[in-house]
XYZ file of C-alpha atoms in Angstrom:
782
model
C -32.535 -5.447 50.079
C -35.621 -2.831 48.952
C -34.326 0.398 47.860
C -36.615 3.890 47.455
C -36.295 5.438 44.502
C -36.131 9.018 43.624
C -38.779 9.907 41.005
C -39.499 13.020 39.316
C -41.870 14.294 37.127
C -41.015 15.240 33.481
C -42.927 16.469 30.676
C -44.748 14.464 28.261
C -43.624 14.414 24.618
C -43.399 12.308 21.775
C -39.296 12.035 21.473
C -38.366 8.611 22.660
C -35.864 8.641 25.225
C -33.294 6.700 22.863
C -33.446 9.429 20.729
C -29.615 9.836 19.929
C -27.691 12.575 17.798
C -24.322 13.636 17.616
C -25.225 17.050 19.750
C -25.743 15.213 23.812
C -27.902 18.830 24.658
C -30.129 17.903 21.435
C -32.402 16.231 23.709
C -32.845 18.521 26.254
C -34.618 20.995 23.890
C -37.460 19.196 23.544
C -40.251 17.470 25.760
C -39.145 14.419 26.899
C -41.368 11.326 27.107
C -40.902 9.095 30.894
C -39.980 9.625 34.336
C -36.651 10.658 35.635
C -36.297 8.011 38.552
C -32.685 7.059 40.910
C -31.938 4.074 42.734
C -29.186 4.867 44.891
C -27.256 3.567 48.022
C -28.493 6.215 50.053
C -32.022 6.599 52.144
C -33.738 9.489 52.931
C -32.657 9.034 56.419
C -32.260 13.138 57.457
C -30.190 12.060 60.752
C -28.051 9.176 59.223
C -24.843 9.484 57.121
C -24.959 5.547 55.986
C -25.190 5.754 52.712
C -23.068 3.089 51.602
C -23.319 -0.875 50.891
C -20.582 -2.916 52.395
C -20.104 -5.769 50.385
C -17.673 -8.806 52.363
C -15.355 -11.350 51.138
C -16.956 -13.437 48.677
C -20.610 -12.140 48.685
C -22.502 -11.417 46.074
C -25.339 -8.311 46.201
C -27.865 -7.500 44.431
C -27.720 -3.597 44.415
C -31.193 -2.962 42.642
C -33.820 -3.895 40.103
C -35.479 -1.735 38.225
C -38.662 -2.705 36.632
C -39.006 -1.674 33.061
C -39.720 -0.248 30.358
C -36.797 2.027 31.132
C -33.585 2.994 30.186
C -30.089 3.349 32.310
C -28.827 7.272 31.719
C -26.381 6.868 34.098
C -24.131 5.143 36.936
C -22.374 6.620 39.622
C -19.630 4.699 41.853
C -17.268 5.361 44.698
C -15.379 2.153 46.351
C -12.974 1.824 49.413
C -11.470 -0.688 51.559
C -8.119 -2.595 52.520
C -8.214 -4.204 48.910
C -6.016 -2.514 47.005
C -6.894 -4.762 44.060
C -10.485 -4.035 44.238
C -10.960 -2.831 40.498
C -9.840 -6.191 39.476
C -11.892 -8.293 42.198
C -14.825 -6.603 42.178
C -16.895 -7.808 39.447
C -20.243 -5.732 38.182
C -22.721 -7.848 36.675
C -26.277 -6.360 35.177
C -28.919 -8.706 33.421
C -31.724 -7.653 31.612
C -35.332 -8.482 31.243
C -34.980 -11.529 33.648
C -32.035 -13.206 31.334
C -30.192 -16.073 33.509
C -26.868 -14.682 31.807
C -25.602 -11.274 32.315
C -24.972 -9.093 29.528
C -22.584 -7.214 31.377
C -19.720 -9.042 33.487
C -16.465 -7.435 33.874
C -13.948 -6.327 36.834
C -15.429 -2.678 38.012
C -12.057 -1.067 37.022
C -11.904 -2.276 33.416
C -15.528 -1.577 32.620
C -14.121 1.720 33.761
C -10.881 1.862 31.332
C -8.179 0.678 34.034
C -6.996 -2.454 33.513
C -4.754 -5.085 35.842
C -6.084 -3.786 39.324
C -4.973 -0.245 38.669
C -6.515 3.052 38.689
C -6.905 6.208 36.633
C -8.886 9.202 35.807
C -10.581 9.007 32.154
C -12.893 11.733 30.371
C -14.825 10.432 27.746
C -18.174 10.337 26.036
C -19.547 7.227 28.117
C -16.871 6.476 30.709
C -15.393 9.479 32.955
C -13.029 8.952 35.971
C -12.145 11.565 38.106
C -10.885 11.447 42.401
C -7.781 9.501 41.033
C -9.875 6.845 40.059
C -12.040 6.665 42.855
C -14.914 8.173 40.965
C -16.556 6.498 38.745
C -19.152 7.812 36.067
C -21.131 5.548 33.559
C -23.028 7.317 30.732
C -23.833 4.432 28.524
C -27.480 4.467 27.800
C -28.757 0.715 28.530
C -32.650 0.059 27.762
C -34.457 -2.643 28.733
C -38.107 -3.636 28.358
C -39.125 -5.437 31.960
C -36.566 -5.257 34.570
C -32.631 -4.506 35.225
C -31.206 -6.659 37.702
C -27.605 -4.615 38.661
C -25.098 -6.798 41.112
C -21.893 -6.832 42.183
C -19.506 -9.639 43.508
C -16.330 -9.200 46.102
C -14.044 -11.949 45.424
C -10.965 -10.394 47.288
C -10.034 -11.221 50.602
C -11.549 -8.446 52.394
C -14.829 -6.087 52.886
C -15.792 -3.217 50.435
C -17.215 -0.018 50.706
C -19.584 0.782 47.921
C -21.578 3.957 47.175
C -23.594 3.632 44.451
C -26.555 6.003 42.166
C -28.214 5.086 39.006
C -30.045 7.339 37.200
C -32.569 6.058 34.662
C -35.643 7.236 32.750
C -38.891 5.185 33.357
C -40.698 5.013 29.510
C -44.448 4.402 28.632
C -42.980 1.809 26.149
C -39.750 0.772 24.311
C -39.622 0.982 20.144
C -39.252 -2.575 18.397
C -35.628 -2.126 17.604
C -34.508 -1.664 20.629
C -30.757 -2.839 21.742
C -29.239 -4.265 24.396
C -26.042 -2.909 26.052
C -23.550 -5.803 26.213
C -19.880 -5.240 28.122
C -17.930 -8.417 28.557
C -14.273 -8.954 29.842
C -12.075 -12.141 28.803
C -8.333 -12.575 29.321
C -5.551 -14.514 27.880
C -2.818 -15.400 30.806
C -0.203 -15.446 28.590
C -1.646 -14.842 25.312
C -1.508 -17.766 23.326
C 1.430 -17.938 20.462
C 0.344 -18.701 17.080
C -2.773 -16.710 17.253
C -4.329 -13.471 17.751
C -6.227 -11.852 20.879
C -9.598 -12.370 20.358
C -11.249 -9.300 22.196
C -14.886 -10.469 21.161
C -16.398 -13.023 19.050
C -20.772 -13.134 19.159
C -23.650 -13.779 16.691
C -26.522 -12.165 16.255
C -27.644 -8.158 15.215
C -26.228 -5.030 16.172
C -23.032 -3.561 16.638
C -19.208 -2.833 18.129
C -18.650 0.206 19.798
C -16.238 0.004 22.233
C -13.018 -1.983 23.473
C -10.818 -1.484 26.534
C -7.344 -3.516 26.222
C -4.813 -4.231 28.906
C -1.649 -5.332 28.693
C 0.918 -6.488 31.426
C 4.252 -7.177 29.174
C 6.471 -9.900 29.733
C 9.471 -9.311 27.095
C 11.175 -5.819 26.971
C 10.886 -3.452 23.830
C 7.740 -2.404 22.225
C 4.486 -4.463 22.213
C 2.780 -2.497 20.036
C 2.795 -4.044 16.831
C -0.277 -5.788 16.659
C -2.811 -5.160 14.049
C -6.637 -5.089 15.087
C -9.144 -6.603 12.823
C -12.685 -7.045 12.231
C -14.186 -9.918 10.800
C -18.067 -9.229 9.928
C -20.459 -11.718 9.504
C -18.859 -14.691 8.388
C -15.696 -13.282 7.174
C -12.473 -14.777 6.356
C -10.273 -12.316 5.569
C -11.308 -9.147 7.935
C -12.993 -6.209 6.052
C -11.694 -3.838 8.740
C -7.805 -4.099 9.385
C -5.427 -2.059 11.494
C -2.297 -0.988 11.279
C -0.973 -0.641 14.875
C -1.809 -1.240 18.646
C -1.163 2.853 19.027
C -2.703 3.318 16.109
C -6.098 1.635 17.108
C -6.383 3.927 20.151
C -5.559 6.801 17.507
C -2.173 7.914 18.766
C 0.967 7.334 16.556
C 4.616 6.433 17.180
C 4.552 4.863 20.880
C 1.987 5.312 23.532
C 1.455 7.862 25.923
C -1.031 8.786 28.541
C -4.135 11.136 27.178
C -7.805 10.644 27.343
C -10.276 12.197 24.888
C -13.841 11.874 23.758
C -13.197 8.911 21.831
C -10.115 7.175 22.584
C -7.378 7.187 25.177
C -4.332 5.755 27.056
C -5.193 6.138 30.955
C -1.974 3.606 32.396
C 1.195 3.070 30.090
C 4.338 2.598 32.018
C 7.987 2.532 30.272
C 8.356 -0.313 27.742
C 10.023 -3.192 29.574
C 9.529 -6.210 31.299
C 6.396 -5.813 33.446
C 5.171 -2.947 31.429
C 1.164 -2.222 32.369
C -1.099 -0.427 30.197
C -4.613 0.160 29.371
C -6.462 2.396 26.284
C -9.944 2.485 25.414
C -11.304 2.693 21.862
C -15.079 3.968 21.556
C -16.401 3.676 18.299
C -19.571 6.116 19.070
C -19.484 7.933 15.371
C -18.812 5.061 13.418
C -19.852 1.654 15.303
C -18.969 -1.440 13.292
C -22.480 -2.984 12.326
C -23.204 -6.684 11.869
C -26.051 -8.612 10.948
C -24.948 -12.001 11.735
C -21.819 -12.393 13.713
C -18.681 -10.144 14.630
C -15.462 -10.897 15.335
C -12.608 -9.154 16.943
C -9.060 -9.647 17.881
C -5.688 -8.294 17.624
C -2.267 -9.764 16.962
C 0.134 -10.319 19.414
C 3.388 -10.283 17.409
C 5.825 -7.794 18.330
C 9.130 -6.704 18.878
C 11.067 -8.548 22.214
C 14.274 -7.808 24.189
C 15.614 -11.147 25.813
C 18.278 -11.087 28.426
C 20.308 -14.414 28.910
C 20.584 -14.803 32.661
C 23.914 -16.936 31.925
C 25.716 -14.303 30.123
C 23.683 -11.221 30.813
C 23.703 -11.022 26.577
C 20.266 -9.558 24.862
C 19.437 -9.908 22.033
C 16.395 -8.363 19.968
C 13.704 -10.262 17.726
C 11.798 -8.529 15.471
C 7.721 -9.812 14.866
C 7.618 -12.819 17.541
C 4.809 -13.845 19.605
C 4.722 -11.851 22.949
C 3.536 -14.349 25.789
C 2.334 -10.782 27.634
C -1.009 -11.228 29.575
C -3.750 -9.821 28.172
C -7.587 -8.644 28.833
C -10.095 -7.147 27.479
C -13.713 -5.702 27.551
C -15.569 -5.618 24.595
C -18.988 -3.045 24.544
C -21.812 -3.671 21.883
C -25.426 -3.690 21.552
C -27.634 -5.821 20.445
C -31.217 -7.047 19.555
C -31.121 -10.334 21.653
C -29.463 -10.986 24.917
C -26.127 -12.405 23.662
C -24.581 -15.772 25.238
C -21.400 -15.542 26.666
C -18.081 -15.976 24.131
C -15.853 -17.219 26.656
C -15.525 -18.186 30.164
C -15.494 -15.394 32.786
C -12.284 -16.404 35.599
C -12.188 -16.070 38.950
C -10.191 -13.330 40.436
C -7.434 -15.592 41.375
C -6.685 -15.747 37.758
C -7.069 -12.349 37.325
C -4.455 -10.799 39.234
C -0.892 -11.329 40.086
C -0.087 -12.627 43.613
C 1.464 -9.748 45.600
C 2.582 -9.372 49.162
C 1.792 -5.465 50.374
C 2.916 -3.998 53.100
C 0.340 -1.932 54.626
C 2.773 1.063 56.058
C 0.632 2.941 57.692
C -0.457 -0.477 59.864
C 2.718 -0.939 60.876
C 4.235 2.340 62.324
C 4.279 1.510 65.995
C 6.387 -1.454 65.491
C 8.993 0.188 62.752
C 12.596 0.207 63.713
C 13.543 3.468 63.488
C 17.503 5.220 64.460
C 17.611 8.151 66.460
C 16.092 11.217 65.350
C 13.720 9.492 63.156
C 10.060 9.335 63.914
C 7.492 7.169 62.469
C 3.357 7.911 62.954
C 0.114 7.050 61.171
C -1.907 9.877 59.937
C -4.529 10.364 58.218
C -3.876 11.045 54.211
C -6.703 11.302 51.809
C -4.820 10.410 49.098
C -3.509 7.060 50.234
C -5.374 3.959 50.829
C -8.076 3.755 53.596
C -6.889 7.840 53.694
C -3.689 6.793 55.841
C -0.198 7.023 55.561
C 2.774 6.493 57.617
C 4.665 9.570 58.096
C 8.067 9.654 58.913
C 9.685 12.632 60.482
C 13.581 12.584 60.055
C 15.746 15.398 61.865
C 18.884 14.719 59.644
C 20.567 13.065 57.288
C 21.909 8.846 57.876
C 18.404 8.345 59.596
C 16.745 5.581 58.766
C 13.795 3.098 59.559
C 12.877 -0.403 58.491
C 9.739 -1.966 56.898
C 9.502 -5.953 57.731
C 7.568 -8.104 55.344
C 7.514 -11.590 54.406
C 8.221 -13.849 51.377
C 6.689 -17.009 51.196
C 7.005 -18.169 47.464
C 10.195 -18.292 46.086
C 10.182 -16.073 42.381
C 10.855 -12.736 40.650
C 8.850 -10.234 42.104
C 8.365 -6.661 40.914
C 8.778 -4.670 43.969
C 7.020 -1.068 43.947
C 7.227 2.243 46.427
C 3.792 4.000 46.911
C 5.158 7.542 47.534
C 2.830 9.953 49.091
C 5.214 13.220 48.233
C 4.904 16.486 50.111
C 6.438 19.505 50.543
C 8.684 18.792 53.269
C 9.862 15.453 51.481
C 13.336 14.348 51.671
C 15.859 11.986 49.699
C 15.653 8.468 50.995
C 18.474 5.767 49.460
C 15.943 2.461 49.628
C 17.180 -1.020 50.178
C 15.885 -4.799 50.171
C 17.999 -6.802 53.113
C 16.663 -10.866 53.196
C 18.476 -14.130 53.010
C 20.684 -13.334 50.366
C 21.656 -10.259 50.962
C 21.539 -6.606 50.218
C 19.882 -5.179 47.185
C 19.695 -1.665 46.216
C 16.440 -0.893 45.059
C 16.962 2.992 45.494
C 19.686 5.486 45.661
C 17.858 8.195 45.711
C 13.792 7.977 45.902
C 12.860 11.680 46.264
C 9.950 12.618 48.277
C 9.329 15.557 47.362
C 6.394 17.108 45.623
C 7.054 19.316 42.238
C 3.270 20.594 41.637
C 2.384 21.339 45.250
C 0.535 24.086 45.612
C 2.082 26.014 48.284
C -1.254 27.520 49.703
C -2.995 24.335 49.620
C -0.673 21.048 50.087
C -2.833 19.580 52.929
C -2.054 16.693 52.056
C -3.722 16.455 48.832
C -1.077 15.830 45.893
C -2.851 17.714 43.301
C -1.384 15.888 40.004
C 0.270 12.514 41.253
C -3.071 11.763 43.627
C -3.728 8.465 45.137
C -1.215 6.340 43.717
C 2.406 7.606 42.984
C 4.026 3.993 42.023
C 7.668 4.440 42.067
C 8.599 0.873 40.627
C 12.416 -0.218 41.787
C 13.024 -3.303 39.865
C 12.222 -7.322 39.163
C 14.274 -9.388 41.705
C 14.671 -12.993 42.103
C 13.633 -13.790 45.957
C 13.702 -16.783 48.174
C 10.922 -17.217 50.903
C 11.885 -15.903 54.151
C 11.768 -12.808 56.164
C 12.966 -9.332 54.491
C 13.408 -5.585 55.489
C 13.320 -2.214 53.264
C 15.275 0.040 54.527
C 14.894 3.693 54.319
C 17.713 5.969 54.850
C 17.973 9.868 54.582
C 20.484 10.371 52.075
C 20.002 14.471 51.284
C 17.216 17.149 50.791
C 15.441 17.821 47.219
C 16.739 21.579 46.841
C 13.210 22.495 47.124
C 12.213 20.928 50.314
C 11.829 22.295 53.142
C 10.903 21.515 56.730
C 7.955 23.000 58.747
C 10.632 25.145 60.331
C 11.872 26.787 57.122
C 15.212 27.404 58.291
C 15.833 23.164 57.915
C 16.001 21.657 54.581
C 13.165 19.372 54.146
C 14.340 15.249 54.766
C 10.775 13.328 55.873
C 8.899 10.756 54.312
C 5.187 9.444 53.921
C 4.614 6.421 52.399
C 1.761 4.567 51.253
C 2.616 0.797 51.179
C 5.070 -1.274 49.359
C 3.983 -3.789 46.784
C 5.891 -7.019 45.974
C 4.293 -8.598 43.151
C 5.178 -11.597 41.217
C 6.268 -11.255 38.008
C 4.493 -14.424 36.129
C 7.664 -15.336 33.967
C 10.945 -16.906 35.621
C 12.902 -18.052 32.270
C 12.062 -15.695 29.485
C 15.340 -16.734 27.913
C 14.330 -20.267 27.647
C 10.876 -19.620 27.068
C 11.682 -17.673 24.029
C 14.508 -20.433 23.041
C 11.520 -23.203 22.991
C 9.191 -20.377 21.282
C 11.638 -19.978 18.372
C 11.810 -23.996 18.303
C 8.044 -24.321 17.684
C 7.937 -21.497 15.130
C 10.359 -23.139 12.761
C 8.806 -26.649 13.028
C 5.062 -24.998 12.472
C 6.148 -22.533 9.936
C 8.256 -25.185 7.959
C 3.945 -27.223 8.210
C 2.679 -24.429 7.289
C 4.447 -23.719 3.786
C 4.021 -27.478 2.955
C 0.461 -27.529 3.631
C 0.498 -24.290 1.532
C 2.898 -25.810 -1.232
C 0.288 -28.773 -1.414
C -2.711 -26.212 -1.623
C -1.028 -24.420 -4.301
C -0.793 -27.982 -6.224
C -3.720 -29.281 -5.666
C -5.205 -25.784 -7.247
C -3.115 -25.799 -9.993
C -4.258 -29.305 -11.093
C -7.564 -28.775 -10.302
C -7.161 -25.223 -12.794
C -5.837 -27.584 -15.500
C -8.692 -29.930 -15.363
C -10.715 -26.967 -16.227
C -8.982 -25.780 -18.951
C -8.713 -29.203 -20.448
C -12.428 -29.754 -20.090
C -13.735 -26.492 -20.965
C -11.087 -25.101 -23.581
C -9.950 -22.089 -21.305
C -9.351 -20.763 -17.871
C -11.448 -19.769 -15.477
C -12.014 -16.467 -14.708
C -12.132 -16.962 -10.864
C -11.579 -19.726 -8.684
C -15.467 -19.622 -7.704
C -15.888 -21.294 -11.248
C -14.138 -24.394 -9.976
C -16.883 -24.932 -7.344
C -19.750 -24.496 -10.571
C -20.958 -27.168 -12.359
C -20.110 -26.452 -16.237
C -22.233 -27.552 -18.795
C -20.671 -30.882 -19.667
C -19.189 -33.640 -18.559
C -15.809 -34.029 -17.745
C -13.495 -35.540 -19.773
C -10.912 -36.250 -17.570
C -12.572 -37.052 -14.162
C -16.033 -37.780 -13.080
C -15.758 -35.769 -9.558
C -17.530 -32.647 -9.559
C -16.756 -29.871 -8.782
C -13.038 -29.665 -8.952
C -13.135 -27.817 -5.738
C -15.811 -28.156 -2.891
C -15.600 -24.414 -1.733
C -12.791 -21.496 -1.897
C -9.804 -22.732 -0.006
C -7.979 -21.239 2.755
C -4.486 -21.372 3.195
C -2.860 -21.946 6.568
C -2.178 -18.099 6.968
C -5.913 -18.297 7.317
C -6.263 -16.314 3.680
C -7.864 -17.132 0.424
C -5.455 -18.482 -2.253
C -4.731 -16.036 -4.619
C -5.418 -16.388 -8.473
C -4.826 -14.197 -11.283
C -5.093 -14.864 -15.399
C -2.993 -13.886 -16.604
C -0.628 -14.163 -14.297
C 1.821 -11.849 -13.232
C 4.602 -14.477 -12.485
C 3.545 -16.925 -15.275
C 1.905 -14.604 -17.858
C 1.541 -16.866 -20.503
C -0.893 -18.930 -18.356
C -2.275 -18.477 -14.886
C -0.520 -17.718 -11.410
C -1.987 -19.314 -8.390
C -0.443 -18.894 -4.943
C -0.567 -17.883 -1.392
C 0.640 -14.593 0.363
C 2.154 -16.704 3.020
C 0.634 -14.159 5.393
C 2.686 -11.532 3.596
C 0.815 -9.502 0.520
C 3.549 -6.927 0.028
C 6.741 -9.088 -0.055
C 5.834 -11.298 -3.181
C 9.828 -13.145 -2.571
C 8.015 -15.058 0.313
C 4.374 -16.068 -1.742
C 4.175 -19.972 -2.303
C 2.585 -19.924 -6.253
C 2.728 -22.609 -9.186
C 6.361 -20.665 -9.843
C 9.712 -22.031 -9.628
C 11.014 -21.321 -5.675
C 13.201 -19.180 -5.510
C 11.480 -17.220 -8.216
C 12.898 -17.074 -11.370
C 10.742 -15.936 -14.890
C 10.753 -19.212 -16.820
C 12.493 -19.497 -19.691
C 14.297 -16.394 -19.693
C 17.991 -15.088 -19.556
C 19.245 -13.845 -16.798
C 20.570 -10.425 -17.169
C 23.709 -11.175 -14.406
C 24.525 -14.057 -16.861
C 24.675 -12.082 -20.023
C 28.248 -12.000 -21.414
C 30.040 -8.461 -21.806
C 31.213 -8.303 -25.398
C 32.309 -4.788 -24.996
C 31.693 -1.039 -22.991
C 32.400 2.443 -23.013
C 35.400 3.665 -20.872
C 34.816 4.098 -16.901
C 31.933 2.126 -17.417
C 31.856 -0.857 -14.736
C 28.970 -3.883 -13.614
C 28.646 -5.775 -10.778
C 25.861 -8.771 -10.234
C 23.774 -7.381 -7.232
C 21.613 -8.786 -4.687
C 18.696 -7.213 -4.982
C 15.572 -8.111 -2.298
C 12.132 -5.444 -3.688
C 8.537 -5.711 -2.960
C 7.957 -5.865 -7.155
C 5.193 -8.282 -8.516
C 7.011 -10.386 -9.552
C 9.784 -10.178 -7.197
C 13.741 -9.656 -9.136
C 14.205 -13.237 -10.699
C 16.832 -15.193 -8.771
C 16.961 -12.236 -6.613
C 19.890 -10.782 -8.243
C 20.644 -7.921 -11.422
C 23.548 -7.095 -13.783
C 24.178 -3.423 -12.438
C 25.390 -0.971 -14.640
C 27.155 2.211 -14.009
C 27.479 4.585 -16.917
C 28.363 8.184 -15.935
C 27.349 10.147 -18.985
C 25.342 10.552 -22.184
C 27.005 8.439 -24.746
C 28.187 5.900 -22.266
C 27.553 2.188 -23.182
C 27.742 -1.538 -22.504
C 27.166 -4.211 -25.101
C 26.050 -7.578 -23.696
C 25.696 -10.729 -25.636
C 22.706 -12.744 -26.116
C 23.617 -16.224 -25.291
C 24.505 -18.202 -28.538
C 21.701 -20.863 -28.660
C 19.413 -18.438 -29.470
C 17.173 -19.273 -31.958
C 17.594 -17.487 -35.455
C 13.958 -15.827 -36.854
C 12.108 -13.758 -35.503
C 11.144 -13.716 -32.481
C 9.302 -10.945 -29.105
C 12.230 -9.407 -27.264
C 11.175 -8.249 -23.766
C 13.701 -6.805 -21.257
C 13.019 -6.930 -17.295
C 14.557 -3.214 -15.937
C 15.273 -2.116 -12.741
C 14.264 1.569 -11.309
C 15.427 3.897 -9.225
C 16.439 7.348 -8.169
C 20.034 7.472 -9.897
C 19.156 5.387 -13.244
C 19.055 7.125 -16.518
C 17.232 7.281 -19.651
C 18.143 4.362 -21.612
C 17.845 3.866 -25.210
C 18.735 0.117 -26.440
C 20.357 -1.502 -29.814
C 20.157 -4.717 -31.185
C 22.912 -5.523 -33.645
C 23.055 -1.484 -34.240
C 19.618 -1.209 -34.680
C 17.672 1.373 -32.548
C 14.589 -0.748 -30.617
C 11.705 1.866 -29.883
C 12.297 5.053 -27.864
C 14.645 5.589 -25.028
C 13.053 4.317 -21.738
C 13.105 6.247 -18.417
C 14.343 4.265 -15.653
C 14.046 7.012 -13.114
C 12.299 6.010 -9.939
C 12.127 7.181 -6.741
C 11.849 4.062 -5.372
C 13.096 0.657 -6.296
C 10.797 -1.119 -8.729
C 10.994 -3.289 -11.899
C 9.377 -2.347 -15.121
C 9.077 -4.675 -18.357
C 9.941 -3.153 -21.462
C 8.197 -4.532 -24.843
C 10.819 -4.067 -27.499
C 8.214 -5.877 -29.849
C 9.282 -8.155 -32.735
C 13.599 -8.517 -33.714
C 15.376 -10.187 -35.803
C 17.596 -12.990 -34.413
C 20.696 -14.231 -36.517
C 23.150 -17.142 -36.341
C 25.631 -16.762 -34.216
C 26.321 -13.593 -31.561
C 23.698 -11.387 -31.361
C 24.265 -7.927 -29.364
C 21.856 -6.303 -26.899
C 23.190 -2.717 -26.254
C 22.529 -0.439 -23.650
C 23.337 3.155 -23.847
C 22.861 6.313 -21.805
C 20.778 8.838 -23.402
C 20.114 11.120 -20.864
C 18.257 11.534 -17.338
C 15.026 12.239 -15.799
C 15.564 16.274 -14.391
C 14.846 14.431 -11.035
C 17.194 11.816 -11.012
C 21.151 11.780 -9.487
C 22.623 9.624 -12.307
C 22.817 7.005 -15.511
C 22.737 3.852 -13.762
C 21.157 1.354 -15.180
C 19.888 -2.716 -13.586
C 19.198 -5.630 -15.805
C 16.706 -8.290 -13.867
C 16.075 -10.568 -17.459
C 15.852 -10.635 -21.215
C 12.772 -12.567 -22.656
C 12.839 -14.045 -26.135
C 10.083 -15.702 -27.377
C 9.432 -17.026 -31.020
C 6.894 -14.853 -32.771
C 3.554 -15.902 -33.585
C 3.658 -14.430 -37.084
């Protein structure tokens, strides 16, 4: 349909309309080149108030086509209809310059930072939503050279009424470096195990500017231990890595509702099964620039609380893949019109199956007790601006709301309340084929945030949907009745007659939303079995990879007389032919381990200081005890004398020792995982340790690997009575390790005694203790 364009002539200038800066007001202080226009659903009809489009169920409607060059500066929508999940069922598509592929393709709610078919207010720079999620404003700048075609598709079961306005500037030309705006939705319902959730993956040149991310939780407990990663221009290991889901959205220590210019959490229910969450982050002040490609993903590993339905016992799991329903919108600018990076799912795959009881429609047919009157009345905060009003004269009064369940399953049940100053407290139960389920013993319908001068009937804090979730319940097919029974009055509630307590109820609707997971306990058991098998295969593959690289490095040394300085040298052809093999290069490319990380190489090695280390960090670069490398497993310092194996030849009074298990993040980790822990009490305390009798006599170099801690002292070391260097301070606020190089010593035939003596303590230390990990003797090269 042809649209009327309202055009205002503006001043001509040399400043391009696409000019950007930190100050959004800077542009208006200079002359702007172009002509301001508006396309809208309204017409210039002084005698008409019919300013909306009506989009039928299943219909795609072209809203407008704009002729360029130009730039959209502002879009506004407000939408109404019987379909309560229209934020997920109504799709926005925008096509630039005659392209067949939409550059914007997303459910309208997710584009405006509210996922899962829900609504929320937002106050950010590019997206602003008011009227309890009903007034949708977009300020993303969207340039185009020839045309902009904007469409909406209603994939819901009911017609929708859509009001819209698009403010844009018609320009005489566009700069050569213009970038197209993109916003695309994707989902994984549920997220795949053993892999991150991919938010965006694309090729081309541009910059990434924003993410809207939504979750519907499967398991209980906290879902947010998920790092974001950006792989720029084909990186194997990402150069931009986050520290957690709440950190990505610039919150900390859990998540709570907030909204600001750059980040926000627009939806956040209490952690647990069926917790729903949406957050946004705009990268406006630090866009992620890419020249060839970009991939953005986020881990889906976190905590999980799972209850065994047979025993009722719950078990907590740490850092496991969660099968949550994940969805997102990626926002970016690119110099070409990007191809889709995933299929756009139909509405039937985007939303939960749901039985929604429109209580206002049932007012005339509800069963009620004496003294209870049900009516349908206007209320602009409720769906279609109508609510069920129930007046109650006495405690004990009740009314029944019928509904039908056709599919067996678990249902997340919600009561949508309309709070008011006369609202009472109501017991809510669900009666059906298997008996009665108590949903809420005391649901309060009083509005604690009312404005007494104007509570008529808009609730100023709660707004459109106060959704009171009352649990997840297994329901067989059949006829059900939700009974509401008056059990009292809020102490502040008053009837319209101020002498009477408030016992009324105003109800917007009841939802029975199909919970997607029927057997979370069984699902976790199957996942754990798959995880054990997969990780064993990955470890075996990593061991094979390390072995192949170790062999290639050794061949390189045989051929060249030295170890490579980096693994990259194994790819290059050496200056002379191979003496051991005719196959060059040693490796065809830099190898990646099963966790998607490059194998590591160090020369000299820290695990094998006399040669080299080659290893996989096994997906955990801060826990060297788990690494898979060319050293013994579990780790043992080669040819070392273990501290815990040394024989005690003598000790001072009150000196005690123990063989202590110790797992710390030292590199390398504790040899054999144990140390000899020595409890000394004061300066002068000592312990004598006998070196093994098999130590070869003569000049040898001696190294001792000690442990540091906050209650460790200053230790003097002696060999056969001779002082070895200066005393060593082994105090540290952290438990770590320290190699002490004691230089050349004379090992005599027979017994050799290594003494550890408390010589003092650091002022910050709380004790004189010591810990011996290993002793290393090497023949002197002299």
